[in-house]
Short mmCIF file of C-alpha atoms and ligand atoms in Angstrom, two decimals:
data_model
loop_
_atom_site.label_atom_id
_atom_site.label_comp_id
_atom_site.label_asym_id
_atom_site.label_seq_id
_atom_site.Cartn_x
_atom_site.Cartn_y
_atom_site.Cartn_z
CA UNK V 1 -194.82 39.59 36.18
CA UNK V 2 -193.01 42.70 37.18
CA UNK V 3 -193.07 45.99 35.43
CA UNK V 4 -191.33 48.30 37.79
CA UNK V 5 -190.82 50.76 34.99
CA UNK V 6 -194.52 51.46 35.11
CA UNK V 7 -194.75 51.17 38.87
CA UNK V 8 -196.96 48.14 38.33
CA UNK V 9 -195.00 45.41 40.06
CA UNK V 10 -197.92 45.08 42.44
CA UNK V 11 -200.27 44.30 39.57
CA UNK V 12 -198.70 41.05 38.53
CA UNK V 13 -201.70 39.27 37.12
CA UNK V 14 -201.81 40.39 33.56
CA UNK V 15 -200.14 39.12 30.45
CA UNK V 16 -198.77 41.55 27.94
CA UNK V 17 -198.68 41.68 24.23
CA UNK V 18 -195.91 43.52 22.57
CA UNK V 19 -197.20 46.02 20.06
CA UNK V 20 -199.70 47.89 17.93
CA UNK V 21 -198.97 49.45 14.54
CA UNK V 22 -200.57 52.12 12.39
CA UNK V 23 -199.81 53.65 9.00
CA UNK V 24 -201.33 56.30 6.74
CA UNK V 25 -200.50 57.10 3.13
CA UNK V 26 -202.18 60.43 2.56
CA UNK V 27 -203.99 61.54 -0.58
CA UNK V 28 -206.13 64.35 0.85
CA UNK V 29 -203.80 66.74 2.63
CA UNK V 30 -204.44 65.25 6.08
CA UNK V 31 -202.13 65.99 8.96
CA UNK V 32 -200.64 62.48 9.02
CA UNK V 33 -198.89 62.83 12.40
CA UNK V 34 -202.09 63.97 14.09
CA UNK V 35 -204.05 61.09 12.61
CA UNK V 36 -201.35 58.63 13.67
CA UNK V 37 -201.45 60.13 17.17
CA UNK V 38 -205.19 59.53 17.56
CA UNK V 39 -204.95 56.06 16.03
CA UNK V 40 -202.12 55.10 18.40
CA UNK V 41 -204.20 56.43 21.25
CA UNK V 42 -206.89 53.91 20.28
CA UNK V 43 -204.23 51.17 20.15
CA UNK V 44 -202.66 52.10 23.49
CA UNK V 45 -203.98 48.91 25.12
CA UNK V 46 -201.55 46.94 22.93
CA UNK V 47 -198.47 48.53 24.47
CA UNK V 48 -197.86 51.15 27.12
CA UNK V 49 -194.13 51.31 27.53
CA UNK V 50 -192.96 53.26 24.51
CA UNK V 51 -194.33 54.72 21.31
CA UNK V 52 -193.26 56.57 18.20
CA UNK V 53 -194.38 58.20 14.97
CA UNK V 54 -192.23 58.49 11.83
CA UNK V 55 -193.36 60.87 9.06
CA UNK V 56 -192.20 60.81 5.49
CA UNK V 57 -191.99 64.18 3.74
CA UNK V 58 -191.12 63.37 0.11
CA UNK V 59 -188.58 60.78 1.20
CA UNK V 60 -187.25 62.72 4.16
CA UNK V 61 -188.09 60.74 7.31
CA UNK V 62 -188.42 62.38 10.72
CA UNK V 63 -189.18 60.17 13.71
CA UNK V 64 -190.12 61.02 17.30
CA UNK V 65 -190.21 58.16 19.79
CA UNK V 66 -189.65 57.69 23.47
CA UNK V 67 -190.60 55.78 26.58
CA UNK V 68 -194.12 56.55 27.75
CA UNK V 69 -197.76 56.60 26.79
CA UNK V 70 -198.88 58.27 23.57
CA UNK V 71 -200.12 61.39 25.37
CA UNK V 72 -196.89 61.61 27.34
CA UNK V 73 -194.52 61.32 24.39
CA UNK V 74 -196.46 63.60 22.04
CA UNK V 75 -197.91 67.08 22.40
CA UNK V 76 -199.14 69.68 19.93
CA UNK V 77 -195.70 71.23 19.53
CA UNK V 78 -193.99 67.92 18.78
CA UNK V 79 -196.74 66.88 16.37
CA UNK V 80 -196.55 70.25 14.58
CA UNK V 81 -192.96 69.43 13.62
CA UNK V 82 -193.95 66.09 12.11
CA UNK V 83 -195.08 66.95 8.60
CA UNK V 84 -195.32 64.56 5.69
CA UNK V 85 -197.45 62.60 3.26
CA UNK V 86 -197.04 59.27 5.05
CA UNK V 87 -196.74 58.31 8.69
CA UNK V 88 -196.06 55.10 10.57
CA UNK V 89 -196.75 54.72 14.29
CA UNK V 90 -196.06 52.12 16.92
CA UNK V 91 -196.95 51.40 20.56
CA UNK V 92 -194.89 48.88 22.44
CA UNK V 93 -194.93 46.83 25.58
CA UNK V 94 -191.67 45.30 26.75
CA UNK V 95 -190.95 43.44 29.94
CA UNK V 96 -187.46 44.90 29.78
CA UNK V 97 -186.80 48.18 31.55
CA UNK V 98 -185.17 51.21 29.99
CA UNK V 99 -182.04 50.21 31.89
CA UNK V 100 -181.79 47.04 29.78
CA UNK V 101 -179.00 47.20 27.22
CA UNK V 102 -180.30 48.29 23.84
CA UNK V 103 -183.85 48.87 25.03
CA UNK V 104 -184.08 52.55 24.09
CA UNK V 105 -182.55 51.82 20.69
CA UNK V 106 -185.23 49.20 20.13
CA UNK V 107 -188.19 51.60 20.34
CA UNK V 108 -190.10 51.59 17.07
CA UNK V 109 -190.70 52.72 14.41
CA UNK V 110 -187.21 51.64 13.41
CA UNK V 111 -185.68 54.03 10.85
CA UNK V 112 -182.58 52.85 9.02
CA UNK V 113 -180.64 54.38 6.16
CA UNK V 114 -179.16 51.96 3.64
CA UNK V 115 -177.85 51.84 0.11
CA UNK V 116 -181.27 52.36 -1.50
CA UNK V 117 -182.60 55.09 0.77
CA UNK V 118 -184.40 54.94 4.11
CA UNK V 119 -186.50 52.15 5.56
CA UNK V 120 -189.01 52.60 8.34
CA UNK V 121 -190.40 49.54 10.08
CA UNK V 122 -193.13 49.09 12.68
CA UNK V 123 -193.77 45.48 13.65
CA UNK V 124 -196.13 43.56 15.89
CA UNK V 125 -195.08 40.02 16.70
CA UNK V 126 -192.01 37.99 17.46
CA UNK V 127 -189.72 36.01 15.15
CA UNK V 128 -188.53 32.54 16.06
CA UNK V 129 -185.41 32.73 13.88
CA UNK V 130 -184.31 36.25 14.87
CA UNK V 131 -181.31 34.96 16.83
CA UNK V 132 -179.98 32.95 13.89
CA UNK V 133 -180.48 35.83 11.47
CA UNK V 134 -178.84 38.26 13.82
CA UNK V 135 -175.92 35.89 14.30
CA UNK V 136 -175.55 35.55 10.55
CA UNK V 137 -175.47 39.32 10.03
CA UNK V 138 -173.10 39.90 12.93
CA UNK V 139 -170.78 37.24 11.51
CA UNK V 140 -170.72 39.32 8.33
CA UNK V 141 -169.77 42.41 10.32
CA UNK V 142 -173.16 44.05 10.83
CA UNK V 143 -173.59 46.24 13.90
CA UNK V 144 -176.92 46.21 15.74
CA UNK V 145 -178.02 49.16 17.85
CA UNK V 146 -180.76 47.48 19.87
CA UNK V 147 -182.43 44.18 20.52
CA UNK V 148 -185.65 44.24 18.52
CA UNK V 149 -186.71 41.92 15.75
CA UNK V 150 -187.51 45.03 13.68
CA UNK V 151 -183.81 45.76 13.38
CA UNK V 152 -183.14 42.22 12.16
CA UNK V 153 -185.98 42.65 9.66
CA UNK V 154 -184.46 45.93 8.47
CA UNK V 155 -181.18 44.12 7.79
CA UNK V 156 -182.94 41.37 5.85
CA UNK V 157 -184.86 43.85 3.67
CA UNK V 158 -181.76 45.99 3.10
CA UNK V 159 -179.77 42.95 2.02
CA UNK V 160 -182.49 41.60 -0.27
CA UNK V 161 -183.12 45.04 -1.74
CA UNK V 162 -179.64 45.03 -3.30
CA UNK V 163 -180.64 42.23 -5.67
CA UNK V 164 -184.29 43.28 -6.07
CA UNK V 165 -185.90 45.59 -8.59
CA UNK V 166 -188.19 47.17 -5.99
CA UNK V 167 -188.72 47.42 -2.26
CA UNK V 168 -191.83 45.21 -2.49
CA UNK V 169 -189.76 42.49 -4.12
CA UNK V 170 -187.28 42.74 -1.23
CA UNK V 171 -190.14 42.53 1.32
CA UNK V 172 -191.54 39.52 -0.53
CA UNK V 173 -188.17 37.78 -0.25
CA UNK V 174 -187.94 38.78 3.40
CA UNK V 175 -191.23 36.99 4.04
CA UNK V 176 -189.59 33.73 2.88
CA UNK V 177 -186.63 34.27 5.22
CA UNK V 178 -188.11 35.42 8.52
CA UNK V 179 -190.15 32.90 10.57
CA UNK V 180 -192.67 33.51 13.31
CA UNK V 181 -195.36 36.08 13.97
CA UNK V 182 -195.31 39.46 12.30
CA UNK V 183 -197.83 42.04 11.21
CA UNK V 184 -195.70 44.84 9.93
CA UNK V 185 -195.69 48.16 8.15
CA UNK V 186 -192.67 49.03 6.03
CA UNK V 187 -192.32 52.56 4.70
CA UNK V 188 -189.89 53.32 1.89
CA UNK V 189 -189.37 56.85 0.56
CA UNK V 190 -192.36 56.42 -1.79
CA UNK V 191 -194.36 53.38 -0.70
CA UNK V 192 -196.12 51.98 2.30
CA UNK V 193 -196.22 48.19 2.57
CA UNK V 194 -198.22 46.09 4.99
CA UNK V 195 -197.60 42.38 5.44
CA UNK V 196 -198.80 39.60 7.67
CA UNK V 197 -196.99 36.34 8.38
CA UNK V 198 -198.19 33.24 6.50
CA UNK V 199 -200.19 32.05 9.53
CA UNK V 200 -201.63 35.46 10.33
CA UNK V 201 -200.83 35.11 14.02
CA UNK V 202 -201.23 38.84 14.68
CA UNK V 203 -203.98 40.94 13.11
CA UNK V 204 -203.54 43.67 10.50
CA UNK V 205 -206.35 45.60 8.81
CA UNK V 206 -206.67 47.91 5.81
CA UNK V 207 -208.78 51.05 6.06
CA UNK V 208 -209.56 54.25 4.22
CA UNK V 209 -209.99 57.86 5.30
CA UNK V 210 -211.31 59.88 2.39
CA UNK V 211 -208.95 58.81 -0.39
CA UNK V 212 -206.10 57.94 1.96
CA UNK V 213 -205.25 54.33 2.75
CA UNK V 214 -204.50 53.15 6.27
CA UNK V 215 -203.12 50.09 8.00
CA UNK V 216 -203.72 49.24 11.65
CA UNK V 217 -203.38 46.39 14.11
CA UNK V 218 -207.02 46.74 15.07
CA UNK V 219 -210.12 48.21 13.50
CA UNK V 220 -210.82 50.30 16.62
CA UNK V 221 -208.04 52.62 15.37
CA UNK V 222 -210.10 53.33 12.23
CA UNK V 223 -213.20 54.07 14.30
CA UNK V 224 -211.24 56.53 16.43
CA UNK V 225 -210.29 58.65 13.42
CA UNK V 226 -213.56 58.34 11.53
CA UNK V 227 -212.09 56.03 8.89
CA UNK V 228 -213.69 53.15 7.05
CA UNK V 229 -212.58 49.57 7.65
CA UNK V 230 -212.05 47.92 4.26
CA UNK V 231 -210.79 44.43 5.07
CA UNK V 232 -208.13 42.48 6.89
CA UNK V 233 -204.98 41.29 5.21
CA UNK V 234 -204.96 37.55 4.63
CA UNK V 235 -202.24 35.50 6.30
CA UNK V 236 -199.15 35.78 4.08
CA UNK V 237 -200.58 38.71 2.13
CA UNK V 238 -198.68 41.86 1.38
CA UNK V 239 -200.28 45.12 0.26
CA UNK V 240 -198.36 47.91 -1.43
CA UNK V 241 -199.83 51.40 -1.15
CA UNK V 242 -198.39 53.64 -3.82
CA UNK V 243 -199.77 56.54 -5.83
CA UNK V 244 -203.10 56.27 -4.06
CA UNK V 245 -203.61 52.66 -5.09
CA UNK V 246 -203.43 49.37 -3.21
CA UNK V 247 -201.82 46.34 -4.83
CA UNK V 248 -202.19 42.95 -3.17
CA UNK V 249 -199.30 40.50 -3.52
CA UNK V 250 -200.26 37.00 -2.53
CA UNK V 251 -197.16 34.91 -3.26
CA UNK V 252 -196.87 33.88 0.39
CA UNK V 253 -200.60 33.33 0.98
CA UNK V 254 -201.54 29.78 2.01
CA UNK V 255 -204.58 28.13 3.53
CA UNK V 256 -202.89 28.18 6.92
CA UNK V 257 -204.62 30.09 9.65
CA UNK V 258 -203.03 30.68 13.03
CA UNK V 259 -204.53 33.81 14.53
CA UNK V 260 -203.70 34.12 18.22
CA UNK V 261 -206.92 33.12 19.97
CA UNK V 262 -205.85 35.21 22.91
CA UNK V 263 -206.41 38.30 20.77
CA UNK V 264 -210.13 37.54 21.09
CA UNK V 265 -210.02 36.62 24.74
CA UNK V 266 -207.77 39.30 26.03
CA UNK V 267 -205.53 41.56 23.92
CA UNK V 268 -207.77 43.26 21.42
CA UNK V 269 -210.33 45.90 22.25
CA UNK V 270 -213.89 44.55 22.35
CA UNK V 271 -214.93 47.06 19.69
CA UNK V 272 -212.48 45.60 17.16
CA UNK V 273 -213.21 43.03 14.45
CA UNK V 274 -210.62 40.32 13.93
CA UNK V 275 -210.83 37.90 11.01
CA UNK V 276 -214.48 38.70 10.59
CA UNK V 277 -215.46 38.13 14.23
CA UNK V 278 -216.36 40.85 16.68
CA UNK V 279 -214.08 40.62 19.71
CA UNK V 280 -217.04 41.61 21.89
CA UNK V 281 -219.12 38.72 20.53
CA UNK V 282 -216.23 36.27 20.98
CA UNK V 283 -215.85 37.31 24.62
CA UNK V 284 -219.56 37.13 25.24
CA UNK V 285 -219.58 33.66 23.66
CA UNK V 286 -216.77 32.65 26.03
CA UNK V 287 -219.01 33.65 28.93
CA UNK V 288 -221.90 31.64 27.52
CA UNK V 289 -219.71 28.56 27.11
CA UNK V 290 -218.42 29.04 30.65
CA UNK V 291 -222.00 29.07 31.93
CA UNK V 292 -222.68 25.80 30.07
CA UNK V 293 -219.45 24.17 31.24
CA UNK V 294 -219.45 25.47 34.81
CA UNK V 295 -223.00 26.24 35.95
CA UNK V 296 -223.65 27.32 39.52
CA UNK V 297 -226.59 28.62 41.52
CA UNK V 298 -225.99 32.27 42.31
CA UNK V 299 -227.69 35.66 42.70
CA UNK V 300 -225.37 37.99 40.77
CA UNK V 301 -222.82 37.82 37.93
CA UNK V 302 -220.22 40.53 37.40
CA UNK V 303 -216.92 40.89 35.59
CA UNK V 304 -213.57 42.08 36.86
CA UNK V 305 -213.25 45.43 35.09
CA UNK V 306 -212.44 45.79 32.31
CA UNK V 307 -211.10 42.41 31.31
CA UNK V 308 -213.99 40.24 32.49
CA UNK V 309 -216.98 42.43 31.61
CA UNK V 310 -217.97 41.04 28.19
CA UNK V 311 -217.67 37.40 29.28
CA UNK V 312 -219.70 38.17 32.41
CA UNK V 313 -222.52 39.50 30.20
CA UNK V 314 -222.42 36.22 28.25
CA UNK V 315 -222.44 34.16 31.46
CA UNK V 316 -225.44 36.10 32.70
CA UNK V 317 -227.35 35.74 29.40
CA UNK V 318 -226.78 32.00 29.28
CA UNK V 319 -227.39 31.25 32.96
CA UNK V 320 -230.22 33.69 33.59
CA UNK V 321 -228.41 34.97 36.70
CA UNK V 322 -228.76 38.78 36.85
CA UNK V 323 -225.79 40.80 35.63
CA UNK V 324 -224.60 43.77 37.65
CA UNK V 325 -221.66 45.61 39.11
CA UNK V 326 -219.62 44.06 41.90
CA UNK V 327 -216.35 45.93 41.53
CA UNK V 328 -215.49 49.51 40.59
CA UNK V 329 -212.14 50.24 39.00
CA UNK V 330 -210.01 53.30 39.56
CA UNK V 331 -209.33 54.34 35.97
CA UNK V 332 -206.65 56.88 36.75
CA UNK V 333 -203.76 54.74 37.85
CA UNK V 334 -200.93 55.42 35.44
CA UNK V 335 -197.20 55.32 35.03
CA UNK V 336 -196.52 57.88 37.70
CA UNK V 337 -198.30 55.91 40.39
CA UNK V 338 -195.93 55.50 43.35
CA UNK V 339 -195.22 51.88 44.01
CA UNK V 340 -196.51 50.92 47.45
CA UNK V 341 -194.18 49.44 50.03
CA UNK V 342 -194.39 45.80 50.96
CA UNK V 343 -196.19 46.62 54.20
CA UNK V 344 -198.96 48.25 52.17
CA UNK V 345 -199.32 45.17 50.01
CA UNK V 346 -202.70 44.15 51.41
CA UNK V 347 -204.21 47.46 50.28
CA UNK V 348 -202.87 47.24 46.76
CA UNK V 349 -205.89 45.65 45.16
CA UNK V 350 -208.16 48.10 46.99
CA UNK V 351 -206.33 50.97 45.34
CA UNK V 352 -207.15 49.56 41.94
CA UNK V 353 -210.55 48.00 42.59
CA UNK V 354 -213.24 48.66 45.16
CA UNK V 355 -216.07 46.32 46.04
CA UNK V 356 -219.64 47.59 45.71
CA UNK V 357 -220.63 46.28 49.12
CA UNK V 358 -224.34 47.03 48.70
CA UNK V 359 -224.42 44.96 45.53
CA UNK V 360 -222.70 41.84 46.89
CA UNK V 361 -223.70 41.75 50.55
CA UNK V 362 -225.69 38.63 51.40
CA UNK V 363 -225.40 37.29 47.84
CA UNK V 364 -223.87 34.29 46.11
CA UNK V 365 -221.81 35.89 43.35
CA UNK V 366 -220.15 34.70 40.14
CA UNK V 367 -217.06 36.75 39.31
CA UNK V 368 -215.74 36.43 35.75
CA UNK V 369 -212.21 37.34 34.66
CA UNK V 370 -210.21 36.60 31.53
CA UNK V 371 -207.20 34.85 33.04
CA UNK V 372 -205.29 33.88 36.15
CA UNK V 373 -201.52 34.21 36.09
CA UNK V 374 -200.11 33.90 39.60
CA UNK V 375 -203.40 33.98 41.46
CA UNK V 376 -202.49 36.56 44.08
CA UNK V 377 -204.64 39.41 42.79
CA UNK V 378 -207.71 37.28 42.27
CA UNK V 379 -207.31 35.85 45.78
CA UNK V 380 -207.18 39.40 47.18
CA UNK V 381 -210.36 40.30 45.28
CA UNK V 382 -212.16 37.20 46.57
CA UNK V 383 -211.17 38.18 50.12
CA UNK V 384 -212.48 41.72 49.61
CA UNK V 385 -215.80 40.37 48.33
CA UNK V 386 -216.18 38.11 51.35
CA UNK V 387 -215.23 40.93 53.72
CA UNK V 388 -217.98 42.97 52.07
CA UNK V 389 -220.50 40.27 52.89
CA UNK V 390 -220.67 38.05 49.78
CA UNK V 391 -221.94 34.64 50.92
CA UNK V 392 -220.19 32.66 48.18
CA UNK V 393 -217.73 33.69 45.48
CA UNK V 394 -217.59 31.50 42.37
CA UNK V 395 -214.75 32.39 40.01
CA UNK V 396 -215.09 31.75 36.29
CA UNK V 397 -212.21 32.30 33.86
CA UNK V 398 -212.96 32.92 30.18
CA UNK V 399 -209.78 31.26 28.91
CA UNK V 400 -208.20 27.85 29.58
CA UNK V 401 -205.28 27.72 32.05
CA UNK V 402 -201.93 29.02 30.74
CA UNK V 403 -199.36 26.30 30.85
CA UNK V 404 -196.98 26.95 27.96
CA UNK V 405 -194.77 29.74 26.67
CA UNK V 406 -195.68 31.96 23.73
CA UNK V 407 -193.10 32.38 20.97
CA UNK V 408 -195.12 34.92 19.04
CA UNK V 409 -195.02 38.10 21.04
CA UNK V 410 -196.89 37.51 24.29
CA UNK V 411 -194.99 37.81 27.51
CA UNK V 412 -196.07 34.67 29.39
CA UNK V 413 -194.27 34.26 32.74
CA UNK V 414 -192.09 31.25 33.46
CA UNK V 415 -193.75 28.06 34.71
CA UNK V 416 -192.83 28.80 38.34
CA UNK V 417 -194.98 31.93 38.12
CA UNK V 418 -197.97 30.30 36.43
CA UNK V 419 -200.36 28.94 39.03
CA UNK V 420 -201.86 26.45 36.55
CA UNK V 421 -198.42 24.84 36.15
CA UNK V 422 -198.04 24.46 39.88
CA UNK V 423 -201.44 23.20 41.03
CA UNK V 424 -204.51 21.20 40.06
CA UNK V 425 -207.88 22.95 39.69
CA UNK V 426 -209.15 22.19 43.21
CA UNK V 427 -205.94 23.44 44.76
CA UNK V 428 -206.08 26.63 42.72
CA UNK V 429 -209.64 27.21 43.94
CA UNK V 430 -208.42 26.76 47.53
CA UNK V 431 -205.41 29.00 46.94
CA UNK V 432 -207.56 31.84 45.64
CA UNK V 433 -210.13 31.16 48.42
CA UNK V 434 -213.01 30.76 45.93
CA UNK V 435 -216.04 28.57 46.62
CA UNK V 436 -215.66 27.15 43.13
CA UNK V 437 -213.49 27.75 40.08
CA UNK V 438 -214.07 27.00 36.41
CA UNK V 439 -211.92 27.71 33.37
CA UNK V 440 -213.08 27.68 29.76
CA UNK V 441 -212.17 24.30 28.25
CA UNK V 442 -209.90 23.83 25.23
CA UNK V 443 -212.94 22.43 23.36
CA UNK V 444 -214.89 25.51 24.41
CA UNK V 445 -212.50 27.78 22.49
CA UNK V 446 -214.05 26.61 19.21
CA UNK V 447 -217.43 27.98 20.29
CA UNK V 448 -216.02 31.48 20.71
CA UNK V 449 -215.70 31.76 16.96
CA UNK V 450 -218.82 30.13 15.51
CA UNK V 451 -218.67 29.48 11.79
CA UNK V 452 -214.92 29.87 11.65
CA UNK V 453 -213.35 27.25 9.39
CA UNK V 454 -209.64 28.07 9.64
CA UNK V 455 -207.33 27.23 12.51
CA UNK V 456 -205.91 29.41 15.23
CA UNK V 457 -203.04 29.37 17.68
CA UNK V 458 -203.86 28.15 21.18
CA UNK V 459 -200.29 27.16 22.00
CA UNK V 460 -200.07 28.74 25.46
CA UNK V 461 -202.99 26.52 26.53
CA UNK V 462 -202.04 23.28 24.76
CA UNK V 463 -198.31 23.46 23.96
CA UNK V 464 -199.21 22.88 20.29
CA UNK V 465 -198.30 25.73 17.98
CA UNK V 466 -199.21 26.42 14.35
CA UNK V 467 -195.53 26.46 13.37
CA UNK V 468 -192.62 24.47 14.80
CA UNK V 469 -191.18 26.39 17.75
CA UNK V 470 -187.51 26.66 18.74
CA UNK V 471 -185.67 23.86 20.51
CA UNK V 472 -184.17 24.55 23.93
CA UNK V 473 -180.80 25.35 22.32
CA UNK V 474 -182.39 27.79 19.96
CA UNK V 475 -184.28 29.36 22.86
CA UNK V 476 -181.01 29.80 24.73
CA UNK V 477 -179.49 31.41 21.67
CA UNK V 478 -182.45 33.71 21.35
CA UNK V 479 -182.00 34.76 24.95
CA UNK V 480 -178.34 35.44 24.33
CA UNK V 481 -178.89 37.33 21.14
CA UNK V 482 -181.90 39.36 22.02
CA UNK V 483 -183.26 40.89 25.15
CA UNK V 484 -181.02 39.38 27.74
CA UNK V 485 -177.71 40.46 26.35
S1 SF4 P 501 -199.13 30.92 22.19
FE1 SF4 P 501 -201.00 31.86 23.11
S2 SF4 P 501 -200.57 34.07 23.27
FE2 SF4 P 501 -199.02 33.17 21.87
S3 SF4 P 501 -199.88 33.45 19.82
FE3 SF4 P 501 -200.52 31.41 20.50
S4 SF4 P 501 -202.52 31.72 21.51
FE4 SF4 P 501 -201.56 33.72 21.29
#
């Protein structure tokens, strides 16, 4: 997985999710742009490539957005120009560089003027019928500026709004037309609307700050600004925030549940709550299940920071093996980091992570991480641990092996780049030079979320998705019509 834009092509082992969204409809005289800034800061883990904030001052929308992290795109001066009674923010990850055609135009929030005023859209997720919808609009003469699904969604709402009495009616109709994963905030001149796809694949929560209502991808955004978490939107639910009141519209609500299980394992912050379950608890449970499924005699358990820490605590609690530190992470590697040359490749992992030699020397260690993509980074870490004197290194992974693509907004590499598609378990263990390797089982996923009755998406592990996914032809079309144009 390359992200040369960020100078991270040497850190190929992580999957990416596309976005985080935030919205505030103010009733107290808050500085909406400032609040959106801090909330986006808390959601930065959901997307680091671009971000934006659109403010609505009595129907007049001003939007600032650009490539970069939240604290790179915004400063006090920029925020001081963003005044209004509502604000919508977005952070985005994209595997496409700013050189890709239409990339810059695809940064959200997406602001579009149309016959009934101005629409602002911030979306998290990915549609499976975006290519067909785009084709339909282009056949009718529509012109698209960028490549994002949000622009397609804007066209659908604008079209439906013509025959609808209100913007919420148009959004309701849109929810019958678009297919796939979406957790979105739509801002009209007077209203803020939040909606979640009928399977609820991506999270979306409702909060309150004083008398002002908020929407956010994750509850950690509410904590960051001192707001109260009220509840999550149900799959298929739409909430309309207008005149300081929230109206729930449930025409598209069903009993279906398809939350992305990888939100719990990987994407979301551990201090967030998703569908009633603490992400921290889910990760700790994954570690406990791993300890039951793949026990080993060892002297120390530690996690790869930060992704493996919570599961390592669970593994330790269940196994009784002491928990400690084995690796220290350099927290200050950012976008401006100069990409090392190929000849420096062997030092790359050392730049990011250092082994605590005193802690691992002479010990049998269990190292827990959340995933393996290509296997190169984890192999380098195992080597470093052995060089530092670890007697045995047992690798435990708190998710099942990735084998299938995601159609709902996660950038999973092609099969050639997924080690689990290329090798059997024993061969992977040899390839990463571990003394043993254990992944969480598919059955084990259920135990992450005890008491949960509804379903969830685990498609990238099983190839079975909560909604029918595109055929190869449709996938080709999507490629043609979206990012790879
Ligand atoms: S396919 Fe995997 S990453 Fe995509 S939504 Fe489903 S569980 Fe999440």
